[in-house]
Amino acid sequence: MATEHIVTSFDEELSRLSDLLSRMGGLAESQLENAIEALQKRDSSRAEDAIDNDHRIDDLHVEIDEMAIRLLALRQPMATDLRHIVTALKVAPIVERIGDYSKNVAKRTIALNQMPPVKPLFTIPRMGRLVREMIKDVLDAFSNNDVAMAREVWARDKEVDDMYDSLFRELLTYMMEDARNITACTHLLFVARNIERIGDLATNIAELIHYQVEGRALDEVRPKADESSVAVVEPH
Amino acid sequence: MTEAFHVENNPQPVEESVSGMSEAVEAGMPEVDAAHAPTKVKADNVDVFYAEKQALFDVSLDVPENQVTALIGPSGCGKSTFLRCINRMNDTIPICRVTGDITIDDQDIYDPAIDVVQLRARVGMVFQKPNPFPKSIYENVAYGPRIHGMAQGKADIDVLVESSLQRAGLWNEVKDRLSESGTSLSGGQQQRLCIARAIAVNPDVILMDEPCSALDPIATARIEELMDELRQNYTIVIVTHSMQQAARVSQRTAFFHLGYLVESGATEMIFTNPEDKRTQDYITGRFG
């Protein structure tokens, strides 16, 4: 913000709120990174780390909620300040969900590591990297009020949806080939689903950035490509 | 603003929502019918001078009927000066000169043929400090209708006094003590008495110049509640230094700065997404 408030303590509180959100975002980002690396390298101890760290994100969520509500009550913010605080209130639970989905990926990784690997799976780590980039970029856009970047991330989700669709079909064929694959493939399907959801959450954050900066909703229809809900693979 | 977002200078705040987010943002916003309400008071290119010093510059503002329009801005910005143009209170200041057009119901109120006394009955005013006459509660309300010849016998005036006090939300508190002095009431009651006095002469427009700044929060809430009821029958223009009050009571808000009307529009747009940086800085408490 170019100009500062007459009441400096208000500025300090707003910047503290932003700092808390950046920290929370950073934690969620590394949580996701840990979960994906653990999956790819079949590293259960790294997966354990990701599971154990989730509470730190939850704690920050509570702190951000309390701070934002306190600011609304005590400062009666208007215009950009109001949008800043309302956006923080809405972004924090989204980041918290990212942490939860990542934790779930880590849990399933531990389960998967107790079974022989299904097939060399390239799509999930690739999807994971793509979503991790989206999260990183959207959080950067959030810190910098960068609407152009937010919009770019928002449009990027289509690629993730495409990957998810093809992965869905791929896993179905493995399961049909050999019923002993079903347990692992089901876990993998949920892993992929979680990652795909994180991509959607990145687009939600992008929409909130647009609202915070421009003061109005992003009123375009997002290109969506997740067709797995209607996918059918016929047995041979 | 990026082109890709289709950002338009669309004055209509409500658009069809397509994403989940726009629903979330628009949910809970009060209905905006201001754009469709007929204009009651219309100001065009109004300049005001106090001797050589220009206090208002080229102000044009439409005040919609049966709505509360709030005028906000820092001290000395011209909002009270503008308010006082609407019932020609500025005429009482000899060095004051008003140019431009102000109409009420399309009638030029600065037309020499206009009876200023009649105009001030049509356009009532409530001031910052409650100023009841040093007379009984009854007389405070009865005085206006009587001098304007709006009621003849005592029975007629009794009816008018009661209905005015009812509409000002004061009747139940004073019905048993109508002969007591108006100045014996509490500050909030005195202010409602002044509102009853203004509405007793059946005005079209009520001007309020910081009507709550001398009142405690409960008396303030009563007046605000009253304004919401009164706007069914009257058009209200209020000058207030409390942005929260403007946000609570008004449907339209106009922001004045250094004698200029910077921005006016639907209240929720002014307070969530003002267009002008000066408005933004003022309402968020930043240096302009």
Short mmCIF file of C-alpha atoms in Angstrom, two decimals, chain B residues 78-230:
data_model
loop_
_atom_site.label_atom_id
_atom_site.label_comp_id
_atom_site.label_asym_id
_atom_site.label_seq_id
_atom_site.Cartn_x
_atom_site.Cartn_y
_atom_site.Cartn_z
CA GLY B 78 -17.92 21.82 1.84
CA LYS B 79 -20.41 19.13 2.82
CA SER B 80 -22.29 21.33 5.31
CA THR B 81 -22.15 24.24 2.88
CA PHE B 82 -23.76 22.04 0.25
CA LEU B 83 -26.40 20.83 2.71
CA ARG B 84 -27.28 24.42 3.58
CA CYS B 85 -27.78 25.26 -0.08
CA ILE B 86 -30.69 22.83 -0.24
CA ASN B 87 -32.92 24.94 2.03
CA ARG B 88 -31.18 28.24 1.29
CA MET B 89 -29.82 28.53 4.80
CA ASN B 90 -26.80 30.17 3.19
CA ASP B 91 -29.02 33.15 2.34
CA THR B 92 -28.77 34.11 6.00
CA ILE B 93 -25.03 34.71 5.57
CA PRO B 94 -24.70 38.10 3.80
CA ILE B 95 -21.30 37.43 2.18
CA CYS B 96 -22.41 34.07 0.82
CA ARG B 97 -23.12 33.71 -2.90
CA VAL B 98 -24.51 30.59 -4.57
CA THR B 99 -24.44 29.99 -8.33
CA GLY B 100 -25.61 27.02 -10.37
CA ASP B 101 -28.97 25.26 -10.21
CA ILE B 102 -30.67 23.42 -7.41
CA THR B 103 -34.10 21.98 -8.02
CA ILE B 104 -36.53 20.08 -5.84
CA ASP B 105 -39.11 18.17 -7.84
CA ASP B 106 -37.81 20.04 -10.91
CA GLN B 107 -38.60 23.40 -9.33
CA ASP B 108 -35.72 25.88 -9.09
CA ILE B 109 -35.41 26.74 -5.40
CA TYR B 110 -33.31 29.83 -6.14
CA ASP B 111 -36.07 31.26 -8.32
CA PRO B 112 -36.82 34.80 -7.00
CA ALA B 113 -40.50 33.88 -6.92
CA ILE B 114 -39.87 31.16 -4.33
CA ASP B 115 -41.01 31.93 -0.79
CA VAL B 116 -38.01 31.01 1.31
CA VAL B 117 -40.12 30.47 4.42
CA GLN B 118 -42.28 27.97 2.54
CA LEU B 119 -39.17 26.34 1.13
CA ARG B 120 -37.75 25.82 4.62
CA ALA B 121 -41.00 24.18 5.67
CA ARG B 122 -40.69 21.81 2.72
CA VAL B 123 -37.05 21.21 3.51
CA GLY B 124 -36.70 20.66 7.25
CA MET B 125 -33.42 20.75 9.06
CA VAL B 126 -32.01 19.07 12.15
CA PHE B 127 -28.79 20.41 13.60
CA GLN B 128 -25.81 18.95 15.39
CA LYS B 129 -26.83 20.30 18.77
CA PRO B 130 -30.46 19.73 19.69
CA ASN B 131 -32.07 23.18 19.73
CA PRO B 132 -35.64 22.92 21.06
CA PHE B 133 -37.42 26.22 21.66
CA PRO B 134 -37.50 27.17 25.35
CA LYS B 135 -41.18 26.27 25.38
CA SER B 136 -43.22 23.23 26.22
CA ILE B 137 -42.79 19.97 24.34
CA TYR B 138 -46.26 20.50 22.89
CA GLU B 139 -45.49 24.04 21.72
CA ASN B 140 -42.22 22.98 20.11
CA VAL B 141 -44.16 20.76 17.74
CA ALA B 142 -47.31 22.90 17.44
CA TYR B 143 -45.45 26.08 16.55
CA GLY B 144 -44.63 25.27 12.93
CA PRO B 145 -48.06 24.03 11.82
CA ARG B 146 -49.65 26.99 13.54
CA ILE B 147 -47.57 29.71 11.87
CA HIS B 148 -47.90 27.97 8.53
CA GLY B 149 -51.66 27.84 9.01
CA MET B 150 -51.67 24.09 8.57
CA ALA B 151 -54.09 23.46 11.41
CA GLN B 152 -56.93 25.54 12.77
CA GLY B 153 -58.51 24.44 16.02
CA LYS B 154 -56.85 22.93 19.04
CA ALA B 155 -58.17 19.49 18.15
CA ASP B 156 -56.40 19.60 14.75
CA ILE B 157 -53.16 20.70 16.33
CA ASP B 158 -53.43 18.01 19.02
CA VAL B 159 -53.67 15.41 16.27
CA LEU B 160 -50.67 16.84 14.44
CA VAL B 161 -48.57 17.05 17.60
CA GLU B 162 -49.35 13.47 18.50
CA SER B 163 -48.71 12.07 15.02
CA SER B 164 -45.44 14.00 14.67
CA LEU B 165 -44.20 12.80 18.05
CA GLN B 166 -45.30 9.29 17.13
CA ARG B 167 -43.37 9.38 13.88
CA ALA B 168 -40.32 10.74 15.68
CA GLY B 169 -40.55 7.81 18.10
CA LEU B 170 -40.96 10.10 21.09
CA TRP B 171 -44.68 9.96 21.87
CA ASN B 172 -44.63 7.19 24.46
CA GLU B 173 -41.86 8.89 26.38
CA VAL B 174 -43.49 12.35 26.54
CA LYS B 175 -47.27 11.87 26.21
CA ASP B 176 -47.79 12.45 29.95
CA ARG B 177 -45.55 15.50 30.18
CA LEU B 178 -46.37 17.53 27.07
CA SER B 179 -46.48 20.77 29.05
CA GLU B 180 -42.96 20.34 30.39
CA SER B 181 -40.19 22.35 28.79
CA GLY B 182 -38.54 20.84 25.69
CA THR B 183 -35.18 21.60 27.24
CA SER B 184 -35.95 19.30 30.19
CA LEU B 185 -35.61 16.25 27.94
CA SER B 186 -32.40 14.25 27.53
CA GLY B 187 -30.13 15.03 24.56
CA GLY B 188 -31.42 12.16 22.47
CA GLN B 189 -35.03 13.01 23.28
CA GLN B 190 -34.40 16.68 22.43
CA GLN B 191 -33.01 15.63 19.06
CA ARG B 192 -36.08 13.50 18.37
CA LEU B 193 -38.21 16.46 19.46
CA CYS B 194 -36.42 18.56 16.84
CA ILE B 195 -37.15 15.86 14.27
CA ALA B 196 -40.83 15.86 15.36
CA ARG B 197 -40.82 19.65 14.97
CA ALA B 198 -39.38 19.35 11.47
CA ILE B 199 -41.87 16.73 10.32
CA ALA B 200 -44.86 18.54 11.88
CA VAL B 201 -44.92 20.90 8.90
CA ASN B 202 -44.99 17.94 6.52
CA PRO B 203 -41.71 18.47 4.66
CA ASP B 204 -40.52 16.59 1.57
CA VAL B 205 -36.88 16.63 2.48
CA ILE B 206 -35.13 16.49 5.85
CA LEU B 207 -31.58 17.78 6.11
CA MET B 208 -29.52 16.56 9.05
CA ASP B 209 -26.23 18.17 9.96
CA GLU B 210 -24.39 15.70 12.18
CA PRO B 211 -27.56 14.94 14.14
CA CYS B 212 -25.95 12.37 16.41
CA SER B 213 -22.55 13.84 17.21
CA ALA B 214 -23.73 15.08 20.61
CA LEU B 215 -25.56 11.87 21.48
CA ASP B 216 -24.56 8.64 23.21
CA PRO B 217 -24.58 5.36 21.23
CA ILE B 218 -28.07 4.34 22.36
CA ALA B 219 -29.64 7.68 21.50
CA THR B 220 -27.69 7.53 18.22
CA ALA B 221 -29.10 4.09 17.44
CA ARG B 222 -32.63 5.41 18.08
CA ILE B 223 -32.11 8.27 15.62
CA GLU B 224 -30.62 5.90 13.05
CA GLU B 225 -33.57 3.55 13.42
CA LEU B 226 -35.86 6.54 13.06
CA MET B 227 -34.11 7.68 9.88
CA ASP B 228 -34.75 4.29 8.35
CA GLU B 229 -38.46 4.61 9.12
CA LEU B 230 -38.68 8.24 8.05
#
